[in-house]
CSV table of C-alpha atoms and ligand atoms in Angstrom, one decimal:
chain,number,residue,atom,x,y,z
A,44,UNK,CA,19.3,6.3,-10.1
A,45,UNK,CA,20.2,8.5,-13.3
A,46,UNK,CA,18.4,11.6,-13.7
A,47,UNK,CA,18.6,13.2,-17.1
A,48,UNK,CA,17.7,13.4,-20.6
A,49,UNK,CA,16.9,10.4,-21.9
A,50,UNK,CA,16.8,8.7,-25.4
A,51,UNK,CA,13.8,6.6,-25.8
A,52,UNK,CA,14.3,3.9,-27.9
A,53,UNK,CA,10.6,3.0,-28.6
A,54,UNK,CA,10.3,7.3,-29.9
A,55,UNK,CA,12.5,9.3,-32.7
A,56,UNK,CA,15.5,10.9,-32.0
A,57,UNK,CA,12.7,13.9,-32.2
A,58,UNK,CA,11.3,12.9,-28.9
A,59,UNK,CA,13.9,12.7,-26.5
A,60,UNK,CA,12.2,13.8,-23.0
A,61,UNK,CA,13.9,13.9,-19.6
A,62,UNK,CA,13.5,11.1,-17.9
A,63,UNK,CA,14.4,9.0,-13.9
A,64,UNK,CA,15.4,5.9,-14.1
A,65,UNK,CA,15.3,3.9,-10.9
A,66,UNK,CA,16.3,0.8,-9.3
A,67,UNK,CA,12.8,-1.6,-9.8
A,68,UNK,CA,10.5,0.2,-7.3
A,69,UNK,CA,8.4,-2.4,-4.5
A,70,UNK,CA,5.3,-2.0,-3.1
A,71,UNK,CA,4.5,-2.7,0.1
A,72,UNK,CA,0.7,-3.0,0.1
A,73,UNK,CA,-1.6,-4.5,-2.3
A,74,UNK,CA,-4.6,-5.9,-2.6
A,75,UNK,CA,-5.1,-8.3,-5.5
A,76,UNK,CA,-8.0,-9.9,-4.5
A,77,UNK,CA,-8.8,-13.7,-5.7
A,78,UNK,CA,-9.9,-15.4,-9.5
A,79,UNK,CA,-11.0,-12.9,-12.1
A,80,UNK,CA,-10.3,-10.1,-10.1
A,81,UNK,CA,-7.2,-11.0,-9.7
A,82,UNK,CA,-6.5,-12.0,-13.6
A,83,UNK,CA,-7.7,-8.7,-13.9
A,84,UNK,CA,-5.5,-6.5,-12.2
A,85,UNK,CA,-2.5,-8.1,-11.6
A,86,UNK,CA,-1.0,-7.5,-14.7
A,87,UNK,CA,-0.9,-3.7,-13.6
A,88,UNK,CA,1.0,-4.9,-10.7
A,89,UNK,CA,3.3,-6.8,-12.2
A,90,UNK,CA,4.1,-4.2,-14.9
A,91,UNK,CA,4.9,-1.5,-11.8
A,92,UNK,CA,6.8,-3.8,-9.5
A,93,UNK,CA,9.3,-5.9,-9.1
A,94,UNK,CA,7.7,-7.4,-5.4
A,95,UNK,CA,4.6,-6.6,-3.6
A,96,UNK,CA,3.5,-7.2,-0.4
A,97,UNK,CA,0.0,-9.0,-0.4
A,98,UNK,CA,-2.9,-8.4,1.6
A,99,UNK,CA,-5.0,-11.6,3.2
A,100,UNK,CA,-7.9,-9.8,3.7
A,101,UNK,CA,-10.2,-12.5,1.6
A,102,UNK,CA,-13.2,-14.4,2.1
A,103,UNK,CA,-11.6,-16.4,4.0
A,104,UNK,CA,-9.0,-14.3,5.0
A,105,UNK,CA,-5.4,-15.6,4.5
A,106,UNK,CA,-4.6,-17.0,8.3
A,107,UNK,CA,-3.3,-20.1,8.3
A,108,UNK,CA,0.4,-21.4,5.9
A,109,UNK,CA,-2.4,-23.6,4.0
A,110,UNK,CA,-4.2,-20.3,3.2
A,111,UNK,CA,-0.8,-18.5,2.0
A,112,UNK,CA,1.2,-20.8,0.7
A,113,UNK,CA,-2.0,-21.9,-1.6
A,114,UNK,CA,-2.4,-18.4,-2.2
A,115,UNK,CA,0.3,-17.6,-3.8
A,116,UNK,CA,0.0,-20.4,-6.6
A,117,UNK,CA,-3.1,-18.6,-7.1
A,118,UNK,CA,-0.7,-15.2,-7.9
A,119,UNK,CA,1.8,-16.7,-9.4
A,120,UNK,CA,0.0,-18.7,-12.1
A,121,UNK,CA,-2.0,-15.8,-12.7
A,122,UNK,CA,0.9,-13.8,-13.8
A,123,UNK,CA,1.3,-12.3,-17.3
A,124,UNK,CA,3.6,-14.7,-19.1
A,125,UNK,CA,7.7,-13.1,-18.5
A,126,UNK,CA,6.0,-11.2,-15.2
A,127,UNK,CA,8.9,-12.3,-12.8
A,128,UNK,CA,6.6,-10.4,-10.4
A,129,UNK,CA,7.3,-11.5,-6.5
A,130,UNK,CA,4.2,-12.1,-4.4
A,131,UNK,CA,5.2,-11.6,-1.0
A,132,UNK,CA,2.8,-13.1,1.1
A,133,UNK,CA,1.4,-11.4,4.7
A,134,UNK,CA,-1.4,-13.5,7.6
A,135,UNK,CA,-4.2,-11.9,8.5
A,136,UNK,CA,-4.5,-11.9,11.8
A,137,UNK,CA,-7.7,-13.3,14.5
A,138,UNK,CA,-8.6,-13.4,18.2
A,139,UNK,CA,-7.5,-16.4,17.4
A,140,UNK,CA,-4.2,-17.0,15.6
A,141,UNK,CA,-1.5,-19.1,16.9
A,142,UNK,CA,2.0,-17.7,17.8
A,143,UNK,CA,3.3,-21.3,17.2
A,144,UNK,CA,1.7,-21.2,13.3
A,145,UNK,CA,2.6,-17.6,12.5
A,146,UNK,CA,5.9,-18.5,13.2
A,147,UNK,CA,6.5,-21.4,11.5
A,148,UNK,CA,4.7,-19.2,8.3
A,149,UNK,CA,8.2,-17.5,9.0
A,150,UNK,CA,10.4,-19.6,9.3
A,151,UNK,CA,9.0,-21.5,6.1
A,152,UNK,CA,8.7,-17.9,4.6
A,153,UNK,CA,4.9,-18.4,3.7
A,154,UNK,CA,4.9,-14.8,4.6
A,155,UNK,CA,6.9,-11.6,5.6
A,156,UNK,CA,4.5,-10.2,7.7
A,157,UNK,CA,0.9,-10.1,9.5
A,158,UNK,CA,-1.9,-7.7,9.0
A,159,UNK,CA,-3.5,-6.1,11.8
A,160,UNK,CA,-7.5,-4.9,11.3
A,161,UNK,CA,-9.4,-3.9,14.7
A,162,UNK,CA,-12.4,-5.9,14.0
A,163,UNK,CA,-14.8,-4.3,11.3
A,164,UNK,CA,-12.2,-1.4,10.4
A,165,UNK,CA,-12.2,-2.3,7.2
A,166,UNK,CA,-13.5,-4.7,4.1
A,167,UNK,CA,-13.4,-7.5,4.9
A,168,UNK,CA,-11.9,-7.3,8.0
A,169,UNK,CA,-14.7,-8.4,10.3
A,170,UNK,CA,-12.3,-11.8,11.5
A,171,UNK,CA,-10.3,-9.3,13.1
A,172,UNK,CA,-8.6,-8.5,16.1
A,173,UNK,CA,-10.7,-7.1,18.9
A,174,UNK,CA,-8.7,-7.1,21.8
A,175,UNK,CA,-5.3,-5.8,21.5
A,176,UNK,CA,-4.0,-6.3,24.6
A,177,UNK,CA,-5.5,-10.2,24.3
A,178,UNK,CA,-3.0,-9.9,21.1
A,179,UNK,CA,0.2,-10.2,23.2
A,180,UNK,CA,1.3,-13.9,23.2
A,181,UNK,CA,1.3,-13.4,19.2
A,182,UNK,CA,3.2,-10.0,19.0
A,183,UNK,CA,5.4,-10.7,21.0
A,184,UNK,CA,6.5,-13.9,18.6
A,185,UNK,CA,6.7,-12.2,16.4
A,186,UNK,CA,8.9,-9.2,18.5
A,187,UNK,CA,11.2,-12.4,19.1
A,188,UNK,CA,11.7,-13.4,15.5
A,189,UNK,CA,12.1,-10.4,14.0
A,190,UNK,CA,8.0,-10.5,12.1
A,191,UNK,CA,7.0,-7.0,11.4
A,192,UNK,CA,3.3,-6.8,12.5
A,193,UNK,CA,1.3,-4.6,9.3
A,194,UNK,CA,-1.6,-1.6,11.3
A,195,UNK,CA,-4.6,-0.6,10.1
A,196,UNK,CA,-4.5,2.4,11.9
A,197,UNK,CA,-7.9,3.6,13.1
A,198,UNK,CA,-11.2,3.5,15.6
A,199,UNK,CA,-13.5,1.0,15.5
A,200,UNK,CA,-15.5,3.0,17.9
A,201,UNK,CA,-18.9,4.1,16.3
A,202,UNK,CA,-19.0,7.7,18.5
A,203,UNK,CA,-16.0,8.3,16.5
A,204,UNK,CA,-16.0,11.0,13.8
A,205,UNK,CA,-14.8,9.0,10.6
A,206,UNK,CA,-12.2,11.4,10.4
A,207,UNK,CA,-10.8,11.1,13.8
A,208,UNK,CA,-10.5,7.7,13.7
A,209,UNK,CA,-6.6,7.4,12.2
A,210,UNK,CA,-6.3,9.8,15.6
A,211,UNK,CA,-7.9,8.3,18.5
A,212,UNK,CA,-6.5,5.0,16.8
A,213,UNK,CA,-3.0,6.4,17.3
A,214,UNK,CA,-3.2,7.8,20.5
A,215,UNK,CA,-5.4,5.0,22.3
A,216,UNK,CA,-4.2,1.7,20.5
A,217,UNK,CA,-1.0,2.2,18.5
A,218,UNK,CA,1.2,4.3,21.7
A,219,UNK,CA,-0.2,2.1,24.0
A,220,UNK,CA,0.4,-1.6,21.7
A,221,UNK,CA,3.8,-0.1,20.5
A,222,UNK,CA,5.5,0.8,24.2
A,223,UNK,CA,4.4,-2.7,25.4
A,224,UNK,CA,6.0,-4.1,22.7
A,225,UNK,CA,9.4,-2.2,22.3
A,226,UNK,CA,11.3,-4.4,19.8
A,227,UNK,CA,8.1,-5.1,17.2
A,228,UNK,CA,8.6,-4.0,13.8
A,229,UNK,CA,5.4,-2.3,12.7
A,230,UNK,CA,4.2,-0.7,9.6
A,231,UNK,CA,1.6,1.7,10.3
A,232,UNK,CA,-0.2,1.8,6.5
A,233,UNK,CA,-1.6,4.1,4.6
A,234,UNK,CA,-1.3,7.4,6.9
A,235,UNK,CA,-3.1,9.7,7.1
A,236,UNK,CA,-2.9,12.5,8.7
A,237,UNK,CA,0.2,15.3,10.0
A,238,UNK,CA,0.0,13.2,13.5
A,239,UNK,CA,0.6,9.5,12.5
A,240,UNK,CA,3.3,11.3,10.0
A,241,UNK,CA,5.2,12.6,13.8
A,242,UNK,CA,4.5,9.2,15.7
A,243,UNK,CA,6.6,6.9,12.3
A,244,UNK,CA,9.2,9.7,12.4
A,245,UNK,CA,9.6,8.6,16.7
A,246,UNK,CA,9.8,5.5,16.4
A,247,UNK,CA,11.8,5.0,13.1
A,248,UNK,CA,13.4,3.2,12.4
A,249,UNK,CA,11.4,0.5,13.7
A,250,UNK,CA,8.5,1.8,12.8
A,251,UNK,CA,7.7,2.6,8.8
A,252,UNK,CA,4.7,4.5,7.6
A,253,UNK,CA,4.0,3.5,3.9
A,254,UNK,CA,2.0,6.4,1.6
A,255,UNK,CA,-0.8,5.7,-0.6
A,256,UNK,CA,-0.6,7.2,-4.2
A,257,UNK,CA,-4.5,8.8,-3.6
A,258,UNK,CA,-4.3,10.9,-0.1
A,259,UNK,CA,-0.9,12.5,-1.9
A,260,UNK,CA,-3.0,13.7,-4.0
A,261,UNK,CA,-6.4,14.7,-2.4
A,262,UNK,CA,-8.5,15.6,0.2
A,263,UNK,CA,-11.7,15.3,1.5
A,264,UNK,CA,-13.3,18.1,0.4
A,265,UNK,CA,-12.4,16.0,-3.2
A,266,UNK,CA,-14.8,12.4,-2.2
A,267,UNK,CA,-17.4,15.8,-2.5
A,268,UNK,CA,-16.8,17.9,-5.5
A,269,UNK,CA,-19.2,18.4,-7.9
A,270,UNK,CA,-20.8,15.7,-6.2
A,271,UNK,CA,-20.7,12.6,-4.5
A,272,UNK,CA,-17.9,10.7,-5.9
A,273,UNK,CA,-18.1,6.9,-4.6
A,274,UNK,CA,-14.8,6.1,-7.0
A,275,UNK,CA,-12.5,9.0,-4.4
A,276,UNK,CA,-13.5,6.6,-1.4
A,277,UNK,CA,-11.9,4.7,0.7
A,278,UNK,CA,-10.6,3.8,4.1
A,279,UNK,CA,-8.5,5.5,5.6
A,280,UNK,CA,-10.6,7.8,4.6
A,281,UNK,CA,-8.7,11.4,2.5
A,282,UNK,CA,-7.9,14.0,5.5
A,283,UNK,CA,-8.2,17.9,5.5
A,284,UNK,CA,-5.7,19.7,2.6
A,285,UNK,CA,-2.6,20.4,5.2
A,286,UNK,CA,-2.4,16.7,6.4
A,287,UNK,CA,-1.9,16.2,3.3
A,288,UNK,CA,0.0,18.3,2.4
A,289,UNK,CA,2.7,16.9,5.2
A,290,UNK,CA,1.9,13.5,4.0
A,291,UNK,CA,3.6,15.2,0.9
A,292,UNK,CA,6.7,16.5,2.6
A,293,UNK,CA,7.0,13.9,4.4
A,294,UNK,CA,7.2,11.5,1.5
A,295,UNK,CA,9.7,13.7,-0.3
A,296,UNK,CA,11.8,14.5,2.8
A,297,UNK,CA,14.6,11.7,2.1
A,298,UNK,CA,13.6,9.9,5.5
A,299,UNK,CA,13.7,6.6,5.0
A,300,UNK,CA,10.9,5.7,7.3
A,301,UNK,CA,8.3,6.7,4.7
A,302,UNK,CA,7.5,4.1,1.7
A,303,UNK,CA,5.4,2.6,-1.3
A,304,UNK,CA,2.3,1.3,0.2
A,305,UNK,CA,-0.5,1.9,-2.9
A,306,UNK,CA,-3.2,0.0,-0.8
A,307,UNK,CA,-4.5,-0.4,-4.3
A,308,UNK,CA,-7.3,-1.7,-4.2
A,309,UNK,CA,-10.6,-2.5,-6.9
A,310,UNK,CA,-14.0,-3.1,-6.6
A,311,UNK,CA,-16.0,-3.6,-9.3
A,312,UNK,CA,-18.4,0.1,-10.5
A,313,UNK,CA,-21.5,-1.3,-9.3
A,314,UNK,CA,-20.0,-2.0,-5.4
A,315,UNK,CA,-19.0,1.5,-5.9
A,316,UNK,CA,-21.6,3.0,-7.0
A,317,UNK,CA,-24.4,1.6,-5.0
A,318,UNK,CA,-26.1,2.6,-1.9
A,319,UNK,CA,-23.8,1.8,0.5
A,320,UNK,CA,-20.3,2.0,-1.1
A,321,UNK,CA,-17.1,-0.1,-1.0
A,322,UNK,CA,-14.2,1.6,0.7
A,323,UNK,CA,-11.2,1.2,-2.1
A,324,UNK,CA,-9.2,3.0,-4.6
A,325,UNK,CA,-7.9,1.0,-7.2
A,326,UNK,CA,-4.7,3.1,-7.1
A,327,UNK,CA,-3.1,-0.1,-9.2
A,328,UNK,CA,-2.6,1.4,-12.8
A,329,UNK,CA,-1.0,5.2,-12.2
A,330,UNK,CA,0.9,4.5,-9.2
A,331,UNK,CA,4.2,4.8,-9.9
A,332,UNK,CA,3.1,7.9,-12.6
A,333,UNK,CA,1.3,10.0,-9.7
A,334,UNK,CA,4.1,9.3,-7.0
A,335,UNK,CA,6.8,10.5,-9.2
A,336,UNK,CA,4.7,13.9,-10.3
A,337,UNK,CA,5.0,14.3,-6.2
A,338,UNK,CA,8.2,14.1,-6.6
A,339,UNK,CA,9.0,16.8,-9.7
A,340,UNK,CA,6.0,18.9,-8.2
A,341,UNK,CA,8.0,19.1,-4.9
A,342,UNK,CA,11.1,19.4,-6.1
A,343,UNK,CA,12.9,15.7,-5.0
A,344,UNK,CA,13.1,13.2,-8.1
A,345,UNK,CA,16.5,13.1,-6.3
A,346,UNK,CA,14.9,11.2,-4.0
A,347,UNK,CA,12.6,9.1,-5.2
A,348,UNK,CA,13.8,6.2,-5.4
A,349,UNK,CA,14.2,6.3,-1.9
A,350,UNK,CA,10.9,6.1,-1.4
A,351,UNK,CA,10.0,3.5,-4.2
A,352,UNK,CA,13.2,0.9,-3.8
A,353,UNK,CA,15.2,1.3,-0.9
A,354,UNK,CA,13.3,2.2,2.3
A,355,UNK,CA,10.8,-0.1,2.3
A,356,UNK,CA,13.3,-3.1,1.1
A,357,UNK,CA,16.0,-2.2,3.7
A,358,UNK,CA,12.7,-2.4,6.5
A,359,UNK,CA,11.9,-5.1,5.3
A,360,UNK,CA,15.7,-6.8,5.0
A,361,UNK,CA,16.0,-7.9,2.1
A,362,UNK,CA,18.3,-6.6,-1.1
A,363,UNK,CA,17.2,-4.1,-3.0
A,364,UNK,CA,15.2,-5.2,-6.5
A,365,UNK,CA,18.7,-5.4,-9.4
A,366,UNK,CA,17.2,-4.1,-12.4
A,367,UNK,CA,15.8,-1.0,-13.0
A,368,UNK,CA,11.9,1.7,-14.2
A,369,UNK,CA,12.6,4.3,-15.7
A,370,UNK,CA,9.9,7.0,-15.4
A,371,UNK,CA,8.9,9.2,-18.5
A,372,UNK,CA,8.2,12.7,-17.7
A,373,UNK,CA,6.1,12.4,-21.2
A,374,UNK,CA,2.3,13.1,-21.1
A,375,UNK,CA,0.0,9.6,-20.8
A,376,UNK,CA,-3.6,9.1,-21.4
A,377,UNK,CA,-4.8,6.6,-19.2
A,378,UNK,CA,-7.5,4.0,-19.6
A,379,UNK,CA,-10.6,4.2,-17.5
A,380,UNK,CA,-11.7,0.9,-16.3
A,381,UNK,CA,-10.0,-2.3,-16.4
A,382,UNK,CA,-13.4,-5.0,-17.1
A,383,UNK,CA,-13.1,-8.0,-15.2
A,384,UNK,CA,-15.3,-11.2,-16.5
A,385,UNK,CA,-18.8,-9.3,-17.2
A,386,UNK,CA,-17.7,-6.2,-14.8
A,387,UNK,CA,-15.2,-3.3,-14.8
A,388,UNK,CA,-13.2,-1.8,-12.1
A,389,UNK,CA,-12.8,2.0,-12.4
A,390,UNK,CA,-9.4,3.2,-12.2
A,391,UNK,CA,-8.0,6.4,-9.8
A,392,UNK,CA,-6.7,8.7,-12.2
A,393,UNK,CA,-9.0,7.2,-15.3
A,394,UNK,CA,-9.5,8.7,-19.2
A,395,UNK,CA,-6.9,12.0,-17.6
A,396,UNK,CA,-3.5,12.3,-19.0
A,397,UNK,CA,-0.2,12.0,-17.1
A,398,UNK,CA,2.5,13.9,-16.8
A,399,UNK,CA,4.7,10.8,-16.5
A,400,UNK,CA,4.7,7.4,-17.9
A,401,UNK,CA,6.6,3.8,-17.5
A,402,UNK,CA,9.2,3.4,-20.3
A,403,UNK,CA,11.3,0.9,-19.0
A,404,UNK,CA,11.9,-1.8,-17.1
A,405,UNK,CA,14.8,-3.4,-17.0
A,406,UNK,CA,15.1,-7.1,-15.0
B,572,DOR,O1,-10.3,1.3,1.7
B,572,DOR,C1,-9.3,0.5,2.1
B,572,DOR,N1,-9.9,-0.9,1.2
B,572,DOR,N2,-9.0,0.2,2.1
B,572,DOR,C2,-8.8,-0.8,3.5
B,572,DOR,O2,-8.4,-0.7,4.5
B,572,DOR,C3,-9.3,-2.1,2.9
B,572,DOR,C4,-9.3,-2.4,0.9
B,572,DOR,C5,-10.2,-2.9,0.7
B,572,DOR,O3,-9.7,-4.2,0.5
B,572,DOR,O4,-10.2,-3.0,0.0
B,573,ZN,ZN1,-5.1,-2.2,2.5
């Protein structure tokens, strides 16, 4: 990593700006969707990240080696010209998942992890797991072969307050699961509470946590600022300010159990500005600009490379990327929406001028 005054070749010498050069980062949690949406959103993720773990919650979900292989090929075909972005695939766990299929896909590198959605917890999660105890044979096999489970940690009990769903899941489901499967590698995805931060820390290094850019910059009040803001609605829903501050502290702490996972989750404008708004924030355009701004504000730029480019690779047993990416402390305005077929997807922080921008990428 190199923090310094860098001459940006695209600007005049007089425009030299502070910059941060890091190993090329990876995004350990993305929703790329399929078809026209895939084609529209992939270039933004591919411009920022060298690799990405692709969520399997398509309709129907990615549950077999054949599904994952075909989906990976569609992603590769949708990459912009010249892109070297590498999609890392996942398998969607259901009540019917077979341990042998899980192991086969992992051995053949069709996927690197499995995604655990409690049934009904979020978008396209209705095929998810209804009984975590009954999932034991699958989790035991994953434990044996060293394959991580990526967990959407929210209770699906409708009587649980939406702002408590993560905490209840951690206490009632996650902690017992980690106890039952003491060697299982697990990622607690999109951590939103200080309690979950503590749980990740307490179980590291076999447990890691991803944190989204949006949960670092919005709290639950932001969703109601001046009216109801559907484009800030995602699951897990943003929590109160004290939790946001705990997340900022965690990611900038330098602890290797925290890593990028943007949870970029595009939905067309009509699905968000609707009577029943879909959950998901399209953060793929402004992810790194947001993360680096947080590290800058917290005085932790020297810790950004580990969070962005090293911790996740180490957890997943992969080499860090070879190339570099330079972030420039130069204001840039962000496009407000991305066209998708005849529709559009609203960009998180779209239309704003952000203090940081993406500079050069070296392969
Ligand atoms: O807000 C969310 N959107 N959270 C999820 O867990 C899923 C995602 C999606 O697929 O839209
Ligand atoms: Zn997600």
